[in-house]
């Protein structure tokens, strides 16, 4: 497998070299909005530990990411009045991975609304700011 590339975009976000719509952070994970959301409130949870994908992350760090996704999902259900939630994690190009720092997708779902295809549309920054504010507020309860 290809080695972890410390210059991937999410590593730059972790180092503060690139901006993001941060919604949550703890010692182990960072969560921020996907700028090309497939659903309203689409959020990514990433480990602070360098990991390319499922094949090199430790079970412990994967657990931290899953715990973060669990928290985001609970808050996003409230923030976006979601009917359901789709959680996903893609590994390697053949698995649909595009950014090679492990991330878990948390995608709030509404009845009869299909997911947009991956990376189909860049969201308006004002909408992302509004969604981040709503999600951060809802996270206070979790
Ligand atoms: P994947 O196919 O699982 O690798 O998904 C990568 C995701 O990262 C896609 O949903 C992109 O829309 C998203 N993405 C790419 N660049 C950024 C960025 N700078 N900030 C937030 N999300 C991003």
mmCIF file with all atom_site columns, C-alpha atoms and ligand atoms in Angstrom:
data_model
loop_
_atom_site.group_PDB
_atom_site.id
_atom_site.type_symbol
_atom_site.label_atom_id
_atom_site.label_alt_id
_atom_site.label_comp_id
_atom_site.label_asym_id
_atom_site.label_entity_id
_atom_site.label_seq_id
_atom_site.pdbx_PDB_ins_code
_atom_site.Cartn_x
_atom_site.Cartn_y
_atom_site.Cartn_z
_atom_site.occupancy
_atom_site.B_iso_or_equiv
_atom_site.pdbx_formal_charge
_atom_site.auth_seq_id
_atom_site.auth_comp_id
_atom_site.auth_asym_id
_atom_site.auth_atom_id
_atom_site.pdbx_PDB_model_num
ATOM   1   C CA  . UNK A 1 1   ? 0.000   0.000  0.000  1.00 0.00 ? 1   UNK A CA  1
ATOM   2   C CA  . UNK A 1 2   ? 1.151   3.559  -0.695 1.00 0.00 ? 2   UNK A CA  1
ATOM   3   C CA  . UNK A 1 3   ? 2.614   5.323  2.350  1.00 0.00 ? 3   UNK A CA  1
ATOM   4   C CA  . UNK A 1 4   ? 0.742   8.064  4.190  1.00 0.00 ? 4   UNK A CA  1
ATOM   5   C CA  . UNK A 1 5   ? 1.299   11.433 2.490  1.00 0.00 ? 5   UNK A CA  1
ATOM   6   C CA  . UNK A 1 6   ? 1.622   14.209 5.116  1.00 0.00 ? 6   UNK A CA  1
ATOM   7   C CA  . UNK A 1 7   ? 0.785   16.800 2.439  1.00 0.00 ? 7   UNK A CA  1
ATOM   8   C CA  . UNK A 1 8   ? -2.757  15.578 1.846  1.00 0.00 ? 8   UNK A CA  1
ATOM   9   C CA  . UNK A 1 9   ? -5.434  18.256 2.270  1.00 0.00 ? 9   UNK A CA  1
ATOM   10  C CA  . UNK A 1 10  ? -6.798  16.900 5.568  1.00 0.00 ? 10  UNK A CA  1
ATOM   11  C CA  . UNK A 1 11  ? -3.293  16.790 7.090  1.00 0.00 ? 11  UNK A CA  1
ATOM   12  C CA  . UNK A 1 12  ? -3.000  20.469 6.113  1.00 0.00 ? 12  UNK A CA  1
ATOM   13  C CA  . UNK A 1 13  ? -6.343  21.181 7.790  1.00 0.00 ? 13  UNK A CA  1
ATOM   14  C CA  . UNK A 1 14  ? -5.105  19.399 10.941 1.00 0.00 ? 14  UNK A CA  1
ATOM   15  C CA  . UNK A 1 15  ? -1.946  21.535 10.971 1.00 0.00 ? 15  UNK A CA  1
ATOM   16  C CA  . UNK A 1 16  ? -3.999  24.711 10.488 1.00 0.00 ? 16  UNK A CA  1
ATOM   17  C CA  . UNK A 1 17  ? -2.449  25.334 7.077  1.00 0.00 ? 17  UNK A CA  1
ATOM   18  C CA  . UNK A 1 18  ? -5.828  25.153 5.323  1.00 0.00 ? 18  UNK A CA  1
ATOM   19  C CA  . UNK A 1 19  ? -9.208  26.403 6.605  1.00 0.00 ? 19  UNK A CA  1
ATOM   20  C CA  . UNK A 1 20  ? -12.216 24.283 7.436  1.00 0.00 ? 20  UNK A CA  1
ATOM   21  C CA  . UNK A 1 21  ? -15.707 24.635 8.915  1.00 0.00 ? 21  UNK A CA  1
ATOM   22  C CA  . UNK A 1 22  ? -14.774 23.013 12.216 1.00 0.00 ? 22  UNK A CA  1
ATOM   23  C CA  . UNK A 1 23  ? -17.651 21.677 14.302 1.00 0.00 ? 23  UNK A CA  1
ATOM   24  C CA  . UNK A 1 24  ? -15.900 19.480 16.889 1.00 0.00 ? 24  UNK A CA  1
ATOM   25  C CA  . UNK A 1 25  ? -12.431 18.665 18.193 1.00 0.00 ? 25  UNK A CA  1
ATOM   26  C CA  . UNK A 1 26  ? -10.995 16.577 21.021 1.00 0.00 ? 26  UNK A CA  1
ATOM   27  C CA  . UNK A 1 27  ? -7.596  15.023 21.753 1.00 0.00 ? 27  UNK A CA  1
ATOM   28  C CA  . UNK A 1 28  ? -8.051  12.360 19.081 1.00 0.00 ? 28  UNK A CA  1
ATOM   29  C CA  . UNK A 1 29  ? -10.339 13.639 16.321 1.00 0.00 ? 29  UNK A CA  1
ATOM   30  C CA  . UNK A 1 30  ? -11.380 16.695 14.339 1.00 0.00 ? 30  UNK A CA  1
ATOM   31  C CA  . UNK A 1 31  ? -14.793 17.055 12.661 1.00 0.00 ? 31  UNK A CA  1
ATOM   32  C CA  . UNK A 1 32  ? -15.606 19.587 9.946  1.00 0.00 ? 32  UNK A CA  1
ATOM   33  C CA  . UNK A 1 33  ? -18.186 20.103 7.227  1.00 0.00 ? 33  UNK A CA  1
ATOM   34  C CA  . UNK A 1 34  ? -17.691 18.597 3.803  1.00 0.00 ? 34  UNK A CA  1
ATOM   35  C CA  . UNK A 1 35  ? -17.433 21.544 1.383  1.00 0.00 ? 35  UNK A CA  1
ATOM   36  C CA  . UNK A 1 36  ? -19.120 19.464 -1.334 1.00 0.00 ? 36  UNK A CA  1
ATOM   37  C CA  . UNK A 1 37  ? -21.888 17.964 0.799  1.00 0.00 ? 37  UNK A CA  1
ATOM   38  C CA  . UNK A 1 38  ? -23.874 14.992 -0.424 1.00 0.00 ? 38  UNK A CA  1
ATOM   39  C CA  . UNK A 1 39  ? -26.632 15.885 2.044  1.00 0.00 ? 39  UNK A CA  1
ATOM   40  C CA  . UNK A 1 40  ? -27.469 18.814 4.318  1.00 0.00 ? 40  UNK A CA  1
ATOM   41  C CA  . UNK A 1 41  ? -24.968 18.838 7.189  1.00 0.00 ? 41  UNK A CA  1
ATOM   42  C CA  . UNK A 1 42  ? -22.577 16.283 5.634  1.00 0.00 ? 42  UNK A CA  1
ATOM   43  C CA  . UNK A 1 43  ? -19.674 16.147 8.106  1.00 0.00 ? 43  UNK A CA  1
ATOM   44  C CA  . UNK A 1 44  ? -16.279 14.429 8.066  1.00 0.00 ? 44  UNK A CA  1
ATOM   45  C CA  . UNK A 1 45  ? -14.615 13.014 11.178 1.00 0.00 ? 45  UNK A CA  1
ATOM   46  C CA  . UNK A 1 46  ? -10.857 12.460 10.945 1.00 0.00 ? 46  UNK A CA  1
ATOM   47  C CA  . UNK A 1 47  ? -8.250  11.076 13.345 1.00 0.00 ? 47  UNK A CA  1
ATOM   48  C CA  . UNK A 1 48  ? -5.451  13.359 14.491 1.00 0.00 ? 48  UNK A CA  1
ATOM   49  C CA  . UNK A 1 49  ? -3.138  10.376 14.091 1.00 0.00 ? 49  UNK A CA  1
ATOM   50  C CA  . UNK A 1 50  ? -1.735  10.065 10.559 1.00 0.00 ? 50  UNK A CA  1
ATOM   51  C CA  . UNK A 1 51  ? -3.592  7.230  8.835  1.00 0.00 ? 51  UNK A CA  1
ATOM   52  C CA  . UNK A 1 52  ? -4.216  6.735  5.121  1.00 0.00 ? 52  UNK A CA  1
ATOM   53  C CA  . UNK A 1 53  ? -7.298  4.549  5.532  1.00 0.00 ? 53  UNK A CA  1
ATOM   54  C CA  . UNK A 1 54  ? -8.729  1.399  7.162  1.00 0.00 ? 54  UNK A CA  1
ATOM   55  C CA  . UNK A 1 55  ? -5.581  -0.578 6.279  1.00 0.00 ? 55  UNK A CA  1
ATOM   56  C CA  . UNK A 1 56  ? -3.121  1.385  8.423  1.00 0.00 ? 56  UNK A CA  1
ATOM   57  C CA  . UNK A 1 57  ? -5.191  2.985  11.188 1.00 0.00 ? 57  UNK A CA  1
ATOM   58  C CA  . UNK A 1 58  ? -4.956  1.325  14.593 1.00 0.00 ? 58  UNK A CA  1
ATOM   59  C CA  . UNK A 1 59  ? -8.119  -0.197 16.044 1.00 0.00 ? 59  UNK A CA  1
ATOM   60  C CA  . UNK A 1 60  ? -7.850  2.311  18.867 1.00 0.00 ? 60  UNK A CA  1
ATOM   61  C CA  . UNK A 1 61  ? -7.743  5.322  16.551 1.00 0.00 ? 61  UNK A CA  1
ATOM   62  C CA  . UNK A 1 62  ? -10.562 3.895  14.429 1.00 0.00 ? 62  UNK A CA  1
ATOM   63  C CA  . UNK A 1 63  ? -12.541 3.626  17.651 1.00 0.00 ? 63  UNK A CA  1
ATOM   64  C CA  . UNK A 1 64  ? -11.928 7.314  18.356 1.00 0.00 ? 64  UNK A CA  1
ATOM   65  C CA  . UNK A 1 65  ? -13.200 8.207  14.867 1.00 0.00 ? 65  UNK A CA  1
ATOM   66  C CA  . UNK A 1 66  ? -16.292 6.011  15.295 1.00 0.00 ? 66  UNK A CA  1
ATOM   67  C CA  . UNK A 1 67  ? -16.958 7.612  18.676 1.00 0.00 ? 67  UNK A CA  1
ATOM   68  C CA  . UNK A 1 68  ? -16.691 11.056 17.053 1.00 0.00 ? 68  UNK A CA  1
ATOM   69  C CA  . UNK A 1 69  ? -19.066 10.026 14.262 1.00 0.00 ? 69  UNK A CA  1
ATOM   70  C CA  . UNK A 1 70  ? -21.519 8.708  16.856 1.00 0.00 ? 70  UNK A CA  1
ATOM   71  C CA  . UNK A 1 71  ? -21.515 12.088 18.594 1.00 0.00 ? 71  UNK A CA  1
ATOM   72  C CA  . UNK A 1 72  ? -21.832 14.073 15.356 1.00 0.00 ? 72  UNK A CA  1
ATOM   73  C CA  . UNK A 1 73  ? -24.702 11.845 14.168 1.00 0.00 ? 73  UNK A CA  1
ATOM   74  C CA  . UNK A 1 74  ? -26.657 12.438 17.369 1.00 0.00 ? 74  UNK A CA  1
ATOM   75  C CA  . UNK A 1 75  ? -26.196 16.207 17.157 1.00 0.00 ? 75  UNK A CA  1
ATOM   76  C CA  . UNK A 1 76  ? -26.827 16.339 13.396 1.00 0.00 ? 76  UNK A CA  1
ATOM   77  C CA  . UNK A 1 77  ? -30.138 14.504 13.837 1.00 0.00 ? 77  UNK A CA  1
ATOM   78  C CA  . UNK A 1 78  ? -31.257 17.389 16.047 1.00 0.00 ? 78  UNK A CA  1
ATOM   79  C CA  . UNK A 1 79  ? -29.589 20.225 14.128 1.00 0.00 ? 79  UNK A CA  1
ATOM   80  C CA  . UNK A 1 80  ? -30.954 19.237 10.714 1.00 0.00 ? 80  UNK A CA  1
ATOM   81  C CA  . UNK A 1 81  ? -34.153 17.471 11.851 1.00 0.00 ? 81  UNK A CA  1
ATOM   82  C CA  . UNK A 1 82  ? -32.845 14.371 10.086 1.00 0.00 ? 82  UNK A CA  1
ATOM   83  C CA  . UNK A 1 83  ? -35.017 11.295 9.566  1.00 0.00 ? 83  UNK A CA  1
ATOM   84  C CA  . UNK A 1 84  ? -31.968 9.063  9.202  1.00 0.00 ? 84  UNK A CA  1
ATOM   85  C CA  . UNK A 1 85  ? -28.181 9.042  8.946  1.00 0.00 ? 85  UNK A CA  1
ATOM   86  C CA  . UNK A 1 86  ? -25.733 7.448  6.510  1.00 0.00 ? 86  UNK A CA  1
ATOM   87  C CA  . UNK A 1 87  ? -22.208 6.757  7.801  1.00 0.00 ? 87  UNK A CA  1
ATOM   88  C CA  . UNK A 1 88  ? -19.452 5.798  5.370  1.00 0.00 ? 88  UNK A CA  1
ATOM   89  C CA  . UNK A 1 89  ? -15.699 5.310  5.159  1.00 0.00 ? 89  UNK A CA  1
ATOM   90  C CA  . UNK A 1 90  ? -13.929 4.612  1.852  1.00 0.00 ? 90  UNK A CA  1
ATOM   91  C CA  . UNK A 1 91  ? -10.491 3.005  1.554  1.00 0.00 ? 91  UNK A CA  1
ATOM   92  C CA  . UNK A 1 92  ? -8.232  3.249  -1.514 1.00 0.00 ? 92  UNK A CA  1
ATOM   93  C CA  . UNK A 1 93  ? -9.313  4.490  -4.950 1.00 0.00 ? 93  UNK A CA  1
ATOM   94  C CA  . UNK A 1 94  ? -11.128 1.261  -5.728 1.00 0.00 ? 94  UNK A CA  1
ATOM   95  C CA  . UNK A 1 95  ? -13.109 1.754  -2.529 1.00 0.00 ? 95  UNK A CA  1
ATOM   96  C CA  . UNK A 1 96  ? -14.092 5.288  -3.582 1.00 0.00 ? 96  UNK A CA  1
ATOM   97  C CA  . UNK A 1 97  ? -11.446 7.139  -1.547 1.00 0.00 ? 97  UNK A CA  1
ATOM   98  C CA  . UNK A 1 98  ? -10.303 10.476 -2.954 1.00 0.00 ? 98  UNK A CA  1
ATOM   99  C CA  . UNK A 1 99  ? -8.565  12.106 0.031  1.00 0.00 ? 99  UNK A CA  1
ATOM   100 C CA  . UNK A 1 100 ? -5.943  9.854  1.587  1.00 0.00 ? 100 UNK A CA  1
ATOM   101 C CA  . UNK A 1 101 ? -6.261  10.716 5.268  1.00 0.00 ? 101 UNK A CA  1
ATOM   102 C CA  . UNK A 1 102 ? -8.855  8.439  6.836  1.00 0.00 ? 102 UNK A CA  1
ATOM   103 C CA  . UNK A 1 103 ? -12.257 10.074 7.294  1.00 0.00 ? 103 UNK A CA  1
ATOM   104 C CA  . UNK A 1 104 ? -15.715 8.949  8.248  1.00 0.00 ? 104 UNK A CA  1
ATOM   105 C CA  . UNK A 1 105 ? -18.630 10.568 6.422  1.00 0.00 ? 105 UNK A CA  1
ATOM   106 C CA  . UNK A 1 106 ? -21.667 11.447 8.537  1.00 0.00 ? 106 UNK A CA  1
ATOM   107 C CA  . UNK A 1 107 ? -24.550 12.299 6.209  1.00 0.00 ? 107 UNK A CA  1
ATOM   108 C CA  . UNK A 1 108 ? -27.911 13.348 7.640  1.00 0.00 ? 108 UNK A CA  1
ATOM   109 C CA  . UNK A 1 109 ? -30.813 11.961 5.595  1.00 0.00 ? 109 UNK A CA  1
ATOM   110 C CA  . UNK A 1 110 ? -34.378 13.029 4.966  1.00 0.00 ? 110 UNK A CA  1
ATOM   111 C CA  . UNK A 1 111 ? -37.210 10.869 3.732  1.00 0.00 ? 111 UNK A CA  1
ATOM   112 C CA  . UNK A 1 112 ? -37.321 10.650 -0.074 1.00 0.00 ? 112 UNK A CA  1
ATOM   113 C CA  . UNK A 1 113 ? -34.190 12.809 -0.574 1.00 0.00 ? 113 UNK A CA  1
ATOM   114 C CA  . UNK A 1 114 ? -31.376 11.020 -2.414 1.00 0.00 ? 114 UNK A CA  1
ATOM   115 C CA  . UNK A 1 115 ? -27.697 11.599 -1.654 1.00 0.00 ? 115 UNK A CA  1
ATOM   116 C CA  . UNK A 1 116 ? -25.989 13.783 -4.238 1.00 0.00 ? 116 UNK A CA  1
ATOM   117 C CA  . UNK A 1 117 ? -23.153 12.039 -6.101 1.00 0.00 ? 117 UNK A CA  1
ATOM   118 C CA  . UNK A 1 118 ? -19.702 12.530 -4.473 1.00 0.00 ? 118 UNK A CA  1
ATOM   119 C CA  . UNK A 1 119 ? -18.028 15.926 -5.072 1.00 0.00 ? 119 UNK A CA  1
ATOM   120 C CA  . UNK A 1 120 ? -20.835 17.101 -7.371 1.00 0.00 ? 120 UNK A CA  1
ATOM   121 C CA  . UNK A 1 121 ? -21.319 20.656 -6.073 1.00 0.00 ? 121 UNK A CA  1
ATOM   122 C CA  . UNK A 1 122 ? -19.400 23.135 -3.918 1.00 0.00 ? 122 UNK A CA  1
ATOM   123 C CA  . UNK A 1 123 ? -21.712 24.532 -1.229 1.00 0.00 ? 123 UNK A CA  1
ATOM   124 C CA  . UNK A 1 124 ? -22.198 28.280 -0.691 1.00 0.00 ? 124 UNK A CA  1
ATOM   125 C CA  . UNK A 1 125 ? -19.883 29.374 2.188  1.00 0.00 ? 125 UNK A CA  1
ATOM   126 C CA  . UNK A 1 126 ? -22.814 31.180 3.882  1.00 0.00 ? 126 UNK A CA  1
ATOM   127 C CA  . UNK A 1 127 ? -24.800 27.953 3.937  1.00 0.00 ? 127 UNK A CA  1
ATOM   128 C CA  . UNK A 1 128 ? -21.810 26.072 5.363  1.00 0.00 ? 128 UNK A CA  1
ATOM   129 C CA  . UNK A 1 129 ? -21.358 28.739 8.057  1.00 0.00 ? 129 UNK A CA  1
ATOM   130 C CA  . UNK A 1 130 ? -25.034 28.443 8.973  1.00 0.00 ? 130 UNK A CA  1
ATOM   131 C CA  . UNK A 1 131 ? -24.855 24.632 9.098  1.00 0.00 ? 131 UNK A CA  1
ATOM   132 C CA  . UNK A 1 132 ? -21.688 24.718 11.224 1.00 0.00 ? 132 UNK A CA  1
ATOM   133 C CA  . UNK A 1 133 ? -23.354 27.117 13.678 1.00 0.00 ? 133 UNK A CA  1
ATOM   134 C CA  . UNK A 1 134 ? -26.410 24.844 13.962 1.00 0.00 ? 134 UNK A CA  1
ATOM   135 C CA  . UNK A 1 135 ? -24.331 21.710 14.455 1.00 0.00 ? 135 UNK A CA  1
ATOM   136 C CA  . UNK A 1 136 ? -22.025 23.315 17.036 1.00 0.00 ? 136 UNK A CA  1
ATOM   137 C CA  . UNK A 1 137 ? -25.087 24.481 18.988 1.00 0.00 ? 137 UNK A CA  1
ATOM   138 C CA  . UNK A 1 138 ? -26.656 21.002 18.899 1.00 0.00 ? 138 UNK A CA  1
ATOM   139 C CA  . UNK A 1 139 ? -23.355 19.401 19.981 1.00 0.00 ? 139 UNK A CA  1
ATOM   140 C CA  . UNK A 1 140 ? -23.598 21.201 23.331 1.00 0.00 ? 140 UNK A CA  1
ATOM   141 C CA  . UNK A 1 141 ? -26.210 18.640 24.357 1.00 0.00 ? 141 UNK A CA  1
ATOM   142 C CA  . UNK A 1 142 ? -23.939 15.655 23.623 1.00 0.00 ? 142 UNK A CA  1
HETATM 143 P P1  . LIG B 2 .   ? -13.640 10.275 -0.038 1.00 0.00 ? 1   LIG B P1  1
HETATM 144 O O1  . LIG B 2 .   ? -14.184 9.919  -1.387 1.00 0.00 ? 1   LIG B O1  1
HETATM 145 O O2  . LIG B 2 .   ? -14.191 9.379  1.040  1.00 0.00 ? 1   LIG B O2  1
HETATM 146 O O3  . LIG B 2 .   ? -12.121 10.351 -0.035 1.00 0.00 ? 1   LIG B O3  1
HETATM 147 O O4  . LIG B 2 .   ? -14.225 11.700 0.270  1.00 0.00 ? 1   LIG B O4  1
HETATM 148 C C1  . LIG B 2 .   ? -13.483 12.875 0.298  1.00 0.00 ? 1   LIG B C1  1
HETATM 149 C C2  . LIG B 2 .   ? -14.434 13.965 0.710  1.00 0.00 ? 1   LIG B C2  1
HETATM 150 O O5  . LIG B 2 .   ? -13.684 15.107 1.079  1.00 0.00 ? 1   LIG B O5  1
HETATM 151 C C3  . LIG B 2 .   ? -15.418 14.402 -0.384 1.00 0.00 ? 1   LIG B C3  1
HETATM 152 O O6  . LIG B 2 .   ? -16.737 14.260 0.100  1.00 0.00 ? 1   LIG B O6  1
HETATM 153 C C4  . LIG B 2 .   ? -15.045 15.867 -0.629 1.00 0.00 ? 1   LIG B C4  1
HETATM 154 O O7  . LIG B 2 .   ? -16.184 16.639 -0.913 1.00 0.00 ? 1   LIG B O7  1
HETATM 155 C C5  . LIG B 2 .   ? -14.414 16.250 0.674  1.00 0.00 ? 1   LIG B C5  1
HETATM 156 N N1  . LIG B 2 .   ? -13.439 17.331 0.640  1.00 0.00 ? 1   LIG B N1  1
HETATM 157 C C6  . LIG B 2 .   ? -12.412 17.502 -0.216 1.00 0.00 ? 1   LIG B C6  1
HETATM 158 N N2  . LIG B 2 .   ? -11.691 18.603 0.103  1.00 0.00 ? 1   LIG B N2  1
HETATM 159 C C7  . LIG B 2 .   ? -12.278 19.125 1.209  1.00 0.00 ? 1   LIG B C7  1
HETATM 160 C C8  . LIG B 2 .   ? -12.008 20.260 2.032  1.00 0.00 ? 1   LIG B C8  1
HETATM 161 N N3  . LIG B 2 .   ? -10.981 21.078 1.778  1.00 0.00 ? 1   LIG B N3  1
HETATM 162 N N4  . LIG B 2 .   ? -12.812 20.505 3.098  1.00 0.00 ? 1   LIG B N4  1
HETATM 163 C C9  . LIG B 2 .   ? -13.854 19.685 3.357  1.00 0.00 ? 1   LIG B C9  1
HETATM 164 N N5  . LIG B 2 .   ? -14.176 18.598 2.620  1.00 0.00 ? 1   LIG B N5  1
HETATM 165 C C10 . LIG B 2 .   ? -13.392 18.324 1.552  1.00 0.00 ? 1   LIG B C10 1
#
